[in-house]
Each structure stands twice: as C-alpha cells, then as structure tokens.
Coordinates of N, CA and C and ligand atoms in Angstrom, one line a residue:
X17 N 0.8 -1.2 0.0 CA 0.0 0.0 0.0 C 0.9 1.3 0.0
X18 N 2.0 1.3 0.8 CA 2.8 2.4 0.9 C 3.3 2.8 -0.5
X19 N 3.8 1.8 -1.3 CA 4.3 2.1 -2.6 C 3.3 2.8 -3.5
X20 N 2.1 2.3 -3.4 CA 1.0 2.8 -4.3 C 0.7 4.3 -3.9
X21 N 0.7 4.5 -2.6 CA 0.5 5.9 -2.1 C 1.6 6.8 -2.6
X22 N 2.8 6.3 -2.4 CA 4.0 7.1 -2.9 C 3.9 7.5 -4.4
X23 N 3.4 6.5 -5.1 CA 3.3 6.7 -6.6 C 2.3 7.8 -6.9
X24 N 1.2 7.7 -6.2 CA 0.1 8.7 -6.4 C 0.6 10.1 -5.9
X25 N 1.3 10.1 -4.8 CA 1.8 11.4 -4.4 C 2.9 12.0 -5.4
X26 N 3.7 11.1 -5.9 CA 4.7 11.6 -6.9 C 4.0 12.2 -8.1
X27 N 2.9 11.5 -8.6 CA 2.2 12.0 -9.7 C 1.5 13.3 -9.4
X28 N 1.0 13.4 -8.1 CA 0.4 14.7 -7.7 C 1.5 15.8 -7.7
X29 N 2.7 15.5 -7.3 CA 3.8 16.5 -7.4 C 4.1 16.9 -8.8
X30 N 3.9 16.0 -9.7 CA 4.1 16.4 -11.2 C 3.1 17.5 -11.6
X31 N 1.9 17.4 -11.0 CA 0.9 18.4 -11.4 C 1.4 19.8 -10.9
X32 N 2.1 19.8 -9.7 CA 2.6 21.1 -9.3 C 3.8 21.5 -10.2
X33 N 4.6 20.6 -10.5 CA 5.8 21.0 -11.4 C 5.4 21.5 -12.7
X34 N 4.3 20.9 -13.3 CA 3.8 21.3 -14.6 C 2.9 22.6 -14.6
X35 N 2.8 23.2 -13.4 CA 1.9 24.3 -13.3 C 2.4 25.6 -14.0
X36 N 1.4 26.3 -14.5 CA 1.7 27.6 -15.1 C 0.6 28.6 -14.5
X37 N 0.9 29.1 -13.3 CA -0.1 29.9 -12.6 C -0.3 31.2 -13.3
X38 N -1.6 31.5 -13.5 CA -2.0 32.8 -14.0 C -2.9 33.5 -12.9
X39 N -3.1 34.8 -13.0 CA -3.9 35.4 -11.9 C -5.3 34.8 -11.8
X40 N -5.9 34.5 -12.9 CA -7.2 34.0 -12.8 C -7.3 32.6 -12.1
X41 N -6.2 32.0 -11.8 CA -6.2 30.7 -11.2 C -6.0 30.8 -9.7
X42 N -5.9 32.0 -9.1 CA -5.7 32.2 -7.7 C -7.0 32.8 -7.1
X43 N -7.5 32.2 -6.1 CA -8.7 32.7 -5.4 C -8.4 33.0 -4.0
X44 N -9.1 33.9 -3.4 CA -8.9 34.3 -2.0 C -10.0 33.5 -1.2
X45 N -9.5 32.8 -0.1 CA -10.4 32.2 0.8 C -10.6 33.1 2.0
X46 N -11.6 32.8 2.9 CA -11.8 33.7 4.1 C -10.5 33.8 4.9
X47 N -10.3 35.0 5.5 CA -9.1 35.3 6.3 C -8.0 36.0 5.5
X48 N -7.1 36.7 6.2 CA -6.1 37.5 5.6 C -5.1 36.6 4.8
X49 N -4.8 37.0 3.6 CA -3.8 36.3 2.7 C -4.0 34.7 2.7
X50 N -5.2 34.3 2.5 CA -5.6 32.9 2.5 C -6.0 32.6 1.1
X51 N -5.1 31.9 0.3 CA -5.3 31.7 -1.1 C -5.5 30.2 -1.4
X52 N -6.2 30.0 -2.5 CA -6.3 28.6 -3.1 C -6.1 28.8 -4.6
X53 N -5.3 27.9 -5.2 CA -5.1 28.0 -6.6 C -5.8 26.8 -7.3
X54 N -5.9 27.0 -8.6 CA -6.5 25.9 -9.4 C -5.7 24.6 -9.2
X55 N -4.4 24.7 -8.8 CA -3.6 23.5 -8.6 C -3.9 22.8 -7.3
X56 N -4.2 23.6 -6.2 CA -4.6 23.0 -5.0 C -5.8 22.1 -5.3
X57 N -6.7 22.6 -6.0 CA -8.0 21.9 -6.3 C -7.7 20.7 -7.2
X58 N -6.8 20.9 -8.2 CA -6.5 19.8 -9.1 C -5.8 18.7 -8.4
X59 N -4.9 19.0 -7.5 CA -4.1 17.9 -6.8 C -5.1 17.2 -5.9
X60 N -6.0 17.9 -5.2 CA -6.9 17.3 -4.3 C -7.9 16.3 -5.1
X61 N -8.3 16.8 -6.2 CA -9.2 16.0 -7.1 C -8.5 14.7 -7.5
X62 N -7.3 14.9 -7.9 CA -6.5 13.7 -8.3 C -6.3 12.7 -7.2
X63 N -6.0 13.2 -6.0 CA -5.8 12.3 -4.9 C -7.1 11.7 -4.3
X64 N -8.1 12.5 -4.4 CA -9.4 12.0 -3.9 C -10.0 10.9 -4.8
X65 N -9.4 10.7 -6.0 CA -9.8 9.6 -6.9 C -8.8 8.4 -6.7
X66 N -7.5 8.8 -6.6 CA -6.4 7.7 -6.5 C -6.4 7.0 -5.2
X67 N -6.5 7.8 -4.1 CA -6.3 7.1 -2.8 C -7.4 6.2 -2.4
X68 N -8.7 6.5 -2.6 CA -9.7 5.5 -2.3 C -9.6 4.2 -3.1
X69 N -9.0 4.3 -4.3 CA -8.8 3.1 -5.1 C -7.8 2.2 -4.4
X70 N -6.8 2.8 -3.7 CA -5.8 2.0 -3.0 C -6.3 1.4 -1.7
X71 N -7.1 2.1 -1.0 CA -7.7 1.6 0.3 C -9.2 2.0 0.3
X72 N -10.0 1.2 -0.3 CA -11.5 1.6 -0.4 C -12.2 1.8 0.9
X73 N -11.8 1.2 2.0 CA -12.6 1.4 3.2 C -12.2 2.7 3.9
X74 N -11.2 3.4 3.4 CA -10.8 4.6 4.1 C -11.7 5.8 3.8
X75 N -12.0 6.6 4.8 CA -12.6 7.9 4.6 C -11.6 8.9 4.0
X76 N -12.0 10.0 3.5 CA -11.1 11.0 2.9 C -11.4 12.4 3.5
X77 N -10.4 13.0 4.1 CA -10.5 14.4 4.6 C -9.4 15.2 3.9
X78 N -9.8 16.2 3.1 CA -8.9 17.0 2.4 C -9.1 18.5 2.7
X79 N -8.1 19.3 2.6 CA -8.2 20.7 2.9 C -9.2 21.4 2.0
X80 N -9.3 21.0 0.8 CA -10.1 21.7 -0.2 C -11.5 21.1 -0.3
X81 N -11.9 20.3 0.7 CA -13.3 19.8 0.7 C -14.1 20.7 1.6
X82 N -15.3 20.1 2.0 CA -16.1 21.0 2.9 C -15.8 20.9 4.4
X83 N -14.8 20.0 4.7 CA -14.2 19.9 6.0 C -15.1 19.2 7.0
X84 N -16.2 18.6 6.5 CA -17.2 18.0 7.4 C -16.8 16.5 7.8
X85 N -15.8 15.9 7.0 CA -15.4 14.6 7.3 C -14.7 14.5 8.7
X86 N -15.2 13.7 9.6 CA -14.6 13.5 10.9 C -13.6 12.4 10.8
X87 N -12.6 12.4 11.7 CA -11.6 11.3 11.7 C -12.0 10.4 12.8
X88 N -12.6 9.3 12.4 CA -13.2 8.4 13.4 C -12.6 7.0 13.5
X89 N -13.5 6.0 13.7 CA -13.0 4.6 13.7 C -12.6 4.2 12.3
X90 N -11.7 3.3 12.2 CA -11.2 2.8 10.9 C -10.2 3.8 10.3
X91 N -10.0 3.6 9.0 CA -9.0 4.4 8.3 C -9.5 5.7 7.7
X92 N -8.7 6.8 7.8 CA -9.0 8.1 7.2 C -7.8 8.6 6.5
X93 N -7.9 8.9 5.2 CA -6.8 9.7 4.6 C -7.0 11.2 5.0
X94 N -5.9 11.8 5.4 CA -5.9 13.2 5.8 C -4.9 14.0 4.9
X95 N -5.5 14.8 4.0 CA -4.7 15.2 2.8 C -4.6 16.7 2.7
X96 N -3.4 17.3 2.6 CA -3.2 18.6 2.2 C -2.6 18.6 0.8
X97 N -3.4 19.0 -0.3 CA -2.9 18.8 -1.6 C -1.7 19.6 -1.9
X98 N -1.7 20.9 -1.4 CA -0.4 21.7 -1.5 C -0.3 22.3 -0.1
X99 N 0.7 21.9 0.6 CA 1.0 22.7 1.9 C 2.1 23.6 1.5
X100 N 1.8 24.9 1.8 CA 2.8 26.0 1.3 C 2.2 26.6 0.1
X101 N 1.0 27.0 0.1 CA 0.4 27.6 -1.2 C 0.9 29.0 -1.4
X102 N 1.2 29.7 -0.4 CA 1.8 31.1 -0.6 C 3.2 30.9 -1.2
X103 N 4.0 30.0 -0.8 CA 5.3 29.7 -1.4 C 5.1 29.3 -2.9
X104 N 4.1 28.5 -3.1 CA 3.8 28.0 -4.5 C 3.4 29.2 -5.4
X105 N 2.6 30.1 -4.9 CA 2.2 31.2 -5.7 C 3.4 32.1 -6.0
X106 N 4.3 32.2 -5.0 CA 5.4 33.2 -5.1 C 6.7 32.5 -5.7
X107 N 6.6 31.2 -6.0 CA 7.8 30.6 -6.7 C 8.9 30.3 -5.7
X108 N 8.6 30.0 -4.4 CA 9.6 29.7 -3.5 C 10.1 28.3 -3.5
X109 N 9.4 27.4 -4.2 CA 9.8 26.0 -4.3 C 9.9 25.3 -3.0
X110 N 9.1 25.7 -2.0 CA 9.1 25.1 -0.7 C 7.7 24.8 -0.4
X111 N 7.1 23.8 -1.1 CA 5.7 23.4 -0.9 C 5.7 21.9 -1.0
X112 N 4.7 21.3 -0.5 CA 4.6 19.8 -0.5 C 3.2 19.3 -0.6
X113 N 3.2 18.1 -1.2 CA 1.9 17.3 -1.1 C 2.0 16.5 0.2
X114 N 1.0 16.5 0.9 CA 1.0 15.8 2.2 C -0.2 14.8 2.4
X115 N 0.2 13.5 2.5 CA -0.9 12.5 2.7 C -0.6 11.7 4.0
X116 N -1.5 11.9 4.9 CA -1.5 11.1 6.1 C -2.6 10.0 6.1
X117 N -2.4 9.0 6.9 CA -3.4 8.0 7.1 C -3.6 7.7 8.6
X118 N -4.8 7.9 9.0 CA -5.1 7.6 10.5 C -5.9 6.3 10.6
X119 N -5.6 5.6 11.7 CA -6.4 4.4 12.0 C -7.0 4.6 13.4
X120 N -8.3 4.6 13.5 CA -9.0 4.9 14.8 C -8.4 6.2 15.4
X121 N -8.2 7.2 14.5 CA -7.8 8.5 15.0 C -6.3 8.7 15.3
X122 N -5.5 7.7 15.1 CA -4.1 7.8 15.4 C -3.3 7.7 14.0
X123 N -2.2 8.5 13.9 CA -1.5 8.4 12.6 C -0.7 7.1 12.5
X124 N -0.9 6.5 11.3 CA -0.2 5.2 11.0 C 0.7 5.2 9.8
X125 N 0.5 6.3 9.0 CA 1.3 6.4 7.7 C 1.4 7.9 7.3
X126 N 2.5 8.2 6.8 CA 2.6 9.6 6.3 C 3.6 9.7 5.1
X127 N 3.2 10.5 4.1 CA 4.1 10.8 2.9 C 4.0 12.3 2.7
X128 N 5.2 12.9 2.7 CA 5.3 14.3 2.5 C 6.3 14.5 1.3
X129 N 5.9 15.2 0.3 CA 6.8 15.2 -0.9 C 6.9 16.7 -1.5
X130 N 8.1 17.2 -1.5 CA 8.4 18.4 -2.1 C 9.0 18.2 -3.5
X131 N 8.1 18.3 -4.6 CA 8.6 17.9 -5.9 C 9.7 18.8 -6.4
X132 N 9.8 20.0 -5.9 CA 10.8 21.0 -6.4 C 12.2 20.5 -6.0
X133 N 12.3 19.9 -4.8 CA 13.6 19.4 -4.4 C 13.8 17.9 -4.6
X134 N 12.7 17.3 -5.1 CA 12.7 15.9 -5.2 C 13.0 15.2 -3.9
X135 N 12.3 15.7 -2.8 CA 12.5 15.1 -1.5 C 11.2 14.5 -1.1
X136 N 11.2 13.2 -0.9 CA 10.0 12.5 -0.4 C 10.3 11.9 1.0
X137 N 9.6 12.3 2.0 CA 9.7 11.8 3.3 C 8.5 10.8 3.5
X138 N 8.8 9.7 4.2 CA 7.6 8.8 4.5 C 7.9 8.0 5.7
X139 N 6.8 7.5 6.3 CA 6.9 6.6 7.4 C 5.7 5.8 7.5
X140 N 5.8 4.6 8.1 CA 4.7 3.7 8.5 C 4.9 3.4 10.0
X141 N 3.9 3.4 10.8 CA 4.0 3.2 12.2 C 4.7 1.8 12.4
X142 N 5.8 1.9 13.2 CA 6.5 0.7 13.6 C 7.6 0.3 12.6
X143 N 7.6 1.0 11.4 CA 8.6 0.6 10.4 C 9.6 1.6 10.0
X144 N 9.7 2.7 10.8 CA 10.7 3.7 10.6 C 10.3 4.8 9.6
X145 N 11.2 5.8 9.7 CA 11.0 7.0 8.8 C 12.1 7.1 7.8
X146 N 11.8 7.6 6.6 CA 12.8 7.7 5.5 C 12.7 9.0 4.8
X147 N 13.9 9.4 4.2 CA 13.9 10.5 3.3 C 14.6 10.0 2.0
X148 N 13.8 9.9 0.9 CA 14.4 9.3 -0.3 C 15.1 8.0 -0.1
X149 N 14.5 7.2 0.8 CA 15.1 5.8 1.1 C 16.1 5.8 2.2
X150 N 16.6 6.9 2.7 CA 17.6 6.9 3.8 C 16.8 6.9 5.1
X151 N 17.1 6.0 6.0 CA 16.5 6.0 7.3 C 16.7 7.3 8.1
X152 N 15.7 7.8 8.8 CA 15.9 9.0 9.6 C 15.8 8.7 11.1
X153 N 16.8 9.1 11.8 CA 16.9 8.9 13.3 C 17.3 10.3 13.9
X154 N 16.5 10.8 14.7 CA 16.8 12.1 15.3 C 18.0 12.0 16.3
X155 N 18.9 13.0 16.2 CA 19.8 13.2 17.3 C 19.2 14.2 18.3
X156 N 19.1 13.8 19.6 CA 18.3 14.6 20.5 C 19.0 15.9 21.0
X157 N 19.1 16.9 20.0 CA 19.7 18.1 20.3 C 18.7 19.1 21.0
X158 N 19.2 20.0 21.9 CA 18.4 21.0 22.5 C 18.3 22.3 21.7
X159 N 17.6 23.2 22.2 CA 17.3 24.5 21.5 C 18.6 25.2 21.1
X160 N 19.6 25.2 21.9 CA 20.8 26.0 21.6 C 21.6 25.4 20.5
X161 N 21.4 24.1 20.2 CA 22.1 23.4 19.2 C 21.4 23.3 17.8
X162 N 20.4 24.1 17.6 CA 19.7 23.9 16.4 C 18.8 25.1 16.0
X163 N 18.2 25.0 14.8 CA 17.4 26.1 14.2 C 15.9 25.7 14.6
X164 N 15.2 26.8 14.9 CA 13.7 26.6 15.3 C 12.9 27.2 14.2
X165 N 11.9 26.5 13.7 CA 11.0 27.0 12.7 C 9.6 27.3 13.4
X166 N 8.9 28.2 12.7 CA 7.6 28.6 13.3 C 6.7 28.9 12.2
X167 N 5.4 28.8 12.5 CA 4.4 29.3 11.5 C 3.7 30.6 12.1
X168 N 3.3 31.4 11.2 CA 2.7 32.7 11.7 C 1.2 32.7 11.8
X169 N 0.6 31.6 11.4 CA -0.9 31.5 11.4 C -1.5 32.8 10.7
X170 N -1.0 33.1 9.5 CA -1.4 34.3 8.9 C -2.8 34.6 8.7
X171 N -3.7 33.6 8.6 CA -5.1 33.9 8.4 C -5.8 34.1 9.8
X172 N -5.0 34.0 10.8 CA -5.6 34.1 12.2 C -4.9 35.2 13.0
X173 N -5.2 36.5 12.7 CA -4.4 37.6 13.3 C -4.5 37.6 14.8
X174 N -5.5 37.0 15.4 CA -5.5 36.9 16.8 C -4.4 36.2 17.5
X175 N -3.6 35.5 16.7 CA -2.4 34.8 17.2 C -1.1 35.5 17.0
X176 N -1.1 36.6 16.3 CA 0.1 37.3 15.9 C 0.9 37.7 17.1
X177 N 0.3 38.3 18.1 CA 1.1 38.8 19.3 C 1.7 37.6 20.0
X178 N 1.0 36.6 20.2 CA 1.5 35.4 20.9 C 2.7 34.8 20.1
X179 N 2.5 34.7 18.8 CA 3.6 34.1 18.0 C 4.9 35.0 18.1
X180 N 4.8 36.3 18.0 CA 6.0 37.1 18.1 C 6.6 37.1 19.5
X181 N 5.7 37.0 20.5 CA 6.2 37.0 21.9 C 7.1 35.7 22.1
X182 N 6.5 34.6 21.6 CA 7.3 33.3 21.7 C 8.6 33.4 21.0
X183 N 8.5 33.9 19.8 CA 9.8 34.1 19.0 C 10.8 34.9 19.7
X184 N 10.3 36.0 20.3 CA 11.2 37.0 21.1 C 11.9 36.2 22.2
X185 N 11.1 35.4 22.9 CA 11.7 34.7 24.1 C 12.6 33.6 23.7
X186 N 12.4 32.9 22.6 CA 13.2 31.7 22.3 C 14.4 32.0 21.4
X187 N 14.3 33.1 20.6 CA 15.5 33.4 19.7 C 16.8 33.4 20.4
X188 N 17.0 34.0 21.6 CA 18.3 34.0 22.2 C 18.7 32.6 22.7
X189 N 17.8 31.7 22.7 CA 18.1 30.3 23.3 C 18.4 29.4 22.1
X190 N 18.4 29.8 20.9 CA 18.5 28.9 19.7 C 19.7 29.4 18.8
X191 N 20.0 28.6 17.8 CA 21.0 29.0 16.8 C 20.4 30.1 16.0
X192 N 19.1 30.0 15.6 CA 18.4 31.0 14.8 C 17.0 30.5 14.6
X193 N 16.2 31.4 14.0 CA 14.8 31.1 13.7 C 14.6 31.1 12.2
X194 N 13.6 30.3 11.7 CA 13.3 30.2 10.3 C 11.7 30.2 10.1
X195 N 11.2 30.9 9.1 CA 9.8 30.9 8.7 C 9.8 30.4 7.3
X196 N 9.6 29.0 7.1 CA 9.7 28.4 5.8 C 8.5 28.4 5.0
X197 N 7.3 28.4 5.6 CA 6.0 28.5 4.9 C 5.3 27.2 4.6
X198 N 5.8 26.1 5.2 CA 5.1 24.8 5.0 C 5.2 24.0 6.3
X199 N 4.1 23.9 7.0 CA 4.2 23.2 8.3 C 4.6 21.8 8.1
X200 N 4.1 21.1 7.0 CA 4.4 19.7 6.8 C 5.9 19.5 6.6
X201 N 6.5 20.5 5.8 CA 8.0 20.4 5.6 C 8.7 20.8 6.9
X202 N 8.2 21.8 7.6 CA 8.9 22.2 8.9 C 9.0 21.0 9.8
X203 N 7.9 20.2 9.9 CA 7.9 19.1 10.9 C 8.8 17.9 10.3
X204 N 8.7 17.7 9.0 CA 9.5 16.7 8.3 C 11.0 17.0 8.5
X205 N 11.3 18.3 8.4 CA 12.7 18.7 8.5 C 13.3 18.4 9.9
X206 N 12.4 18.3 11.0 CA 12.9 17.9 12.3 C 13.3 16.4 12.2
X207 N 12.5 15.7 11.5 CA 12.8 14.2 11.4 C 14.2 14.1 10.6
X208 N 14.5 15.0 9.7 CA 15.7 14.9 8.9 C 16.9 15.6 9.7
X209 N 16.7 16.1 10.9 CA 17.8 16.7 11.7 C 18.1 18.1 11.2
X210 N 17.3 18.7 10.4 CA 17.6 20.1 10.0 C 17.1 21.2 11.0
X211 N 16.0 20.9 11.7 CA 15.5 21.8 12.7 C 15.4 21.0 14.0
X212 N 15.4 21.7 15.1 CA 15.2 21.0 16.4 C 13.8 21.2 16.9
X213 N 13.1 22.2 16.4 CA 11.7 22.5 17.0 C 10.9 23.3 15.9
X214 N 9.6 23.1 16.0 CA 8.6 23.9 15.2 C 7.4 24.2 16.1
X215 N 6.9 25.4 16.0 CA 5.6 25.7 16.6 C 4.8 26.6 15.8
X216 N 3.4 26.5 15.9 CA 2.5 27.4 15.3 C 1.2 27.4 16.2
X217 N 0.6 28.6 16.3 CA -0.5 28.7 17.3 C -1.8 28.1 16.8
X218 N -1.9 27.9 15.5 CA -3.2 27.3 15.1 C -3.0 26.5 13.8
X219 N -3.2 25.2 13.8 CA -3.1 24.4 12.6 C -4.2 23.5 12.5
X220 N -4.5 23.0 11.2 CA -5.5 22.0 11.0 C -4.9 20.7 10.8
X221 N -5.7 19.6 10.9 CA -5.1 18.2 10.9 C -4.3 17.9 9.6
X222 N -4.8 18.5 8.4 CA -4.1 18.2 7.2 C -2.7 18.8 7.1
X223 N -2.4 19.9 7.9 CA -1.1 20.5 7.9 C 0.0 19.6 8.6
X224 N -0.4 18.7 9.5 CA 0.6 18.0 10.3 C 0.4 16.5 10.3
X225 N -0.8 16.0 9.8 CA -1.1 14.5 10.0 C 0.1 13.6 9.5
X226 N 0.5 13.8 8.2 CA 1.5 13.0 7.6 C 2.8 13.2 8.3
X227 N 3.2 14.4 8.5 CA 4.5 14.7 9.1 C 4.6 14.2 10.6
X228 N 3.4 14.1 11.3 CA 3.4 13.6 12.6 C 3.9 12.2 12.7
X229 N 3.5 11.4 11.7 CA 3.9 10.0 11.7 C 5.4 9.9 11.4
X230 N 5.8 10.7 10.4 CA 7.3 10.7 10.0 C 8.1 11.1 11.2
X231 N 7.7 12.1 11.9 CA 8.5 12.6 13.1 C 8.5 11.6 14.2
X232 N 7.4 11.0 14.5 CA 7.4 10.0 15.6 C 8.3 8.8 15.3
X233 N 8.2 8.4 14.0 CA 9.1 7.2 13.6 C 10.6 7.6 13.6
X234 N 10.9 8.9 13.5 CA 12.3 9.3 13.5 C 12.8 9.6 15.0
X235 N 11.8 9.5 15.9 CA 12.2 9.7 17.3 C 11.8 11.0 17.9
X236 N 11.0 11.8 17.2 CA 10.6 13.1 17.7 C 9.3 13.1 18.4
X237 N 8.8 14.3 18.8 CA 7.6 14.4 19.7 C 6.8 15.5 19.0
X238 N 5.4 15.3 19.1 CA 4.5 16.3 18.6 C 3.3 16.4 19.6
X239 N 3.0 17.6 20.0 CA 1.9 17.9 21.0 C 1.4 19.3 20.7
X240 N 0.5 19.8 21.6 CA 0.2 21.2 21.4 C 1.2 22.0 22.1
X241 N 1.1 23.3 22.0 CA 2.1 24.2 22.6 C 1.9 24.2 24.2
X242 N 0.9 23.6 24.6 CA 0.7 23.4 26.1 C 1.1 22.0 26.5
X243 N 1.6 21.2 25.6 CA 2.1 19.9 25.9 C 1.0 18.8 25.9
X244 N -0.2 19.2 25.4 CA -1.3 18.2 25.4 C -1.2 17.3 24.1
X245 N -1.9 16.2 24.2 CA -2.0 15.3 23.0 C -2.9 16.0 22.0
X246 N -2.5 15.8 20.7 CA -3.3 16.5 19.6 C -4.4 15.5 19.2
X247 N -5.4 16.1 18.5 CA -6.6 15.4 18.1 C -7.0 15.8 16.7
X248 N -7.0 14.9 15.8 CA -7.3 15.3 14.4 C -8.7 16.0 14.2
X249 N -9.6 15.8 15.2 CA -10.9 16.5 15.1 C -10.9 17.8 15.7
X250 N -9.8 18.3 16.2 CA -9.7 19.6 16.9 C -8.6 20.4 16.3
X251 N -8.9 21.7 15.9 CA -7.9 22.6 15.5 C -7.2 23.1 16.7
X252 N -5.8 23.1 16.7 CA -5.1 23.4 17.9 C -3.7 24.0 17.5
X253 N -3.0 24.5 18.5 CA -1.6 24.8 18.3 C -0.8 23.5 18.1
X254 N 0.4 23.6 17.5 CA 1.2 22.5 17.3 C 2.7 22.8 17.8
X255 N 3.2 21.9 18.5 CA 4.6 22.0 18.9 C 5.3 20.7 18.5
X256 N 6.4 20.7 17.8 CA 7.0 19.5 17.4 C 8.5 19.7 17.5
X257 N 9.2 18.6 17.9 CA 10.7 18.7 18.0 C 11.4 17.5 18.5
X258 N 12.6 17.7 18.8 CA 13.4 16.6 19.4 C 12.8 16.6 20.9
X259 N 13.0 15.4 21.5 CA 12.4 15.3 22.9 C 13.0 16.4 23.8
X260 N 14.3 16.7 23.7 CA 14.9 17.7 24.6 C 14.4 19.1 24.2
X261 N 14.3 19.5 23.0 CA 13.9 20.8 22.6 C 12.4 21.1 23.0
X262 N 11.6 20.0 22.9 CA 10.2 20.2 23.3 C 10.1 20.4 24.8
X263 N 10.9 19.6 25.5 CA 10.9 19.7 27.0 C 11.4 21.1 27.4
X264 N 12.4 21.6 26.7 CA 12.9 23.0 27.1 C 11.9 24.1 26.8
X265 N 11.2 23.9 25.6 CA 10.2 24.9 25.2 C 9.1 24.9 26.3
X266 N 8.6 23.7 26.7 CA 7.4 23.6 27.6 C 7.8 24.2 29.0
X267 N 9.1 24.0 29.3 CA 9.5 24.5 30.7 C 9.5 26.0 30.7
X268 N 9.5 26.7 29.6 CA 9.5 28.2 29.5 C 8.1 28.7 29.8
X269 N 7.1 27.8 29.7 CA 5.7 28.2 30.0 C 5.2 29.4 29.2
X270 N 5.5 29.4 27.9 CA 5.2 30.5 27.0 C 3.7 30.5 26.5
Ligands
IPD23 C1 -0.1 26.7 5.6 C2 1.3 26.4 5.7 C3 1.9 27.5 6.6 C4 1.2 27.7 7.9 C5 -0.3 27.9 7.7 C6 -0.8 26.8 6.9 P1 -1.4 26.0 3.3 O1 -0.8 25.7 4.8 O2 1.5 25.2 6.4 O3 3.3 27.3 6.8 O4 1.8 28.8 8.6 O5 -0.9 28.0 9.0 O6 -2.2 27.0 6.7 O7 -2.5 27.0 3.5 O8 -0.2 26.5 2.5 O9 -1.9 24.7 2.9
CA24 CA1 -1.5 23.4 4.9
CA25 CA1 -3.1 23.5 1.5

C-alpha cells in the first residue's frame, strides 16, 4: 500500500511541477492572505480519486473539501494537496503534497513530498521514517544546538502577538529562527535533523497529520504548545521537535 500511495503522491507532485499559474487561477479564501489555486484543487481532485482506489474502506478528509469529514473509527486519509500555497504562488519551491493515514484517529502512515527538491519523506507506524530511502533517526539536540521553525498563522491575526512573543523569548536560546512557509515540511525537517523545533499557534489536521507519523518514527515528539496530546478532530496549536527541545520549550511556560 505504501508504494502505491507514494506513486500517487509523486504523480500529484508532477501536477505542481507542470503548473503555469496565472492570476485567474488564484482565489482568496476567508481570512487574511488565504489563497487557493487551481492546482490545490486539481491535486486534491487527483488524490481523492487515486487514494480511495488504493484503500477503499478509508474515509477522505482534504483541505479543499467541505471539512465535514470526521476522523473516526477505521482508516481516514488526511490530505493537504499543497502545503505551502503562498510559497507555491510566489515561486519559493518550498511546498509539499502531504498525505497522512489515520487508523482509529491515530497516525499510522505519512508521505510528504516536495517535488521541487525531489524530496520524499515517508513513514509507517513501527517501520521507521525515511527521506528518499535513507532512514531517519533524530539526534536529541536541545534548542541551543539547532534552528527553530515557526508558523505565523497568517489567516488568524488573533495569534500574531503570541507568535511574536514566543519568537522573542526563544530566539536568544537557539542557533536561529526560520519561517519556511510549509508546516508539513517544517515538521519533516525535524525528522531529517535540519530543525530541532517547530511551533504554530493554530493548525488544521491536514497540515501535520502525515509529518506527525514521520516525526514520531524518527524519534521526535508532537503535541500542542501546552504539551497536550493532539486530536485530528480539533484545530489546535502544534509544537514538534526533538524530545529535549520540546521539554525545554514547555519548561519556559510561553
Ligand atoms: C499553511 C502552511 C503555513 C502555515 C499555515 C498553513 P497552506 O498551509 O503550512 O506554513 O503557517 O498556517 O495554513 O495554506 O499553504 O496549505
Ligand atoms: Ca496546509
Ligand atoms: Ca493547502
């Protein structure tokens, strides 16, 4: 099943690579700077046909749907067709197709693919995490020994002050901060040892479902910014990192 999902995700990435965005293909969704392109819709349509053919009993929750699908008993695909749409529109080449699979509400498989860098991260519960076939194992570095990524929750201005307060507090405790524009890649990068921590005040399940499985299999931790267990049926803050960096962040009580 994993190979078939990877193949579908790779084909979805091809839709992104072949894109020729024109102004008429970009629409504004509710909230500040919240965009959807014809390619977000095309990738979701493609995956909503391919993935159920691979695992017919699975439900399908995708960002560009009506959002009514709950993550309940049995299997659910949790899909962000393009994570990093602002990057995609602006040509940053830092966007990913993200496909997670939950069983009874728990992440059991994840594939995150940045077609621009030809980087595919994947994991299956109990079988390890990989980047382009190389096994991923986190070195448990603390804040001072790594880079910290964050999301700005741009469509939710009520979180702006908190985000900048947290950044202000932790910058002097880290090597540096990064705002990369794709939560799925930010979290996958922790699995790859590139970042030690990621936080964002408000995220949806499709932003982190796939990367959560990849991170856990590489030895990392994901919870809310208050240290609570996350729930795919609840929008919440997300904190992800090496065990030590997460512990250090939570001890600050931000
Ligand atoms: C967004 C990205 C971004 C994060 C936003 C997400 P989208 O996803 O992951 O990094 O800060 O909160 O909504 O809209 O590009 O799929
Ligand atoms: Ca997203
Ligand atoms: Ca998206």
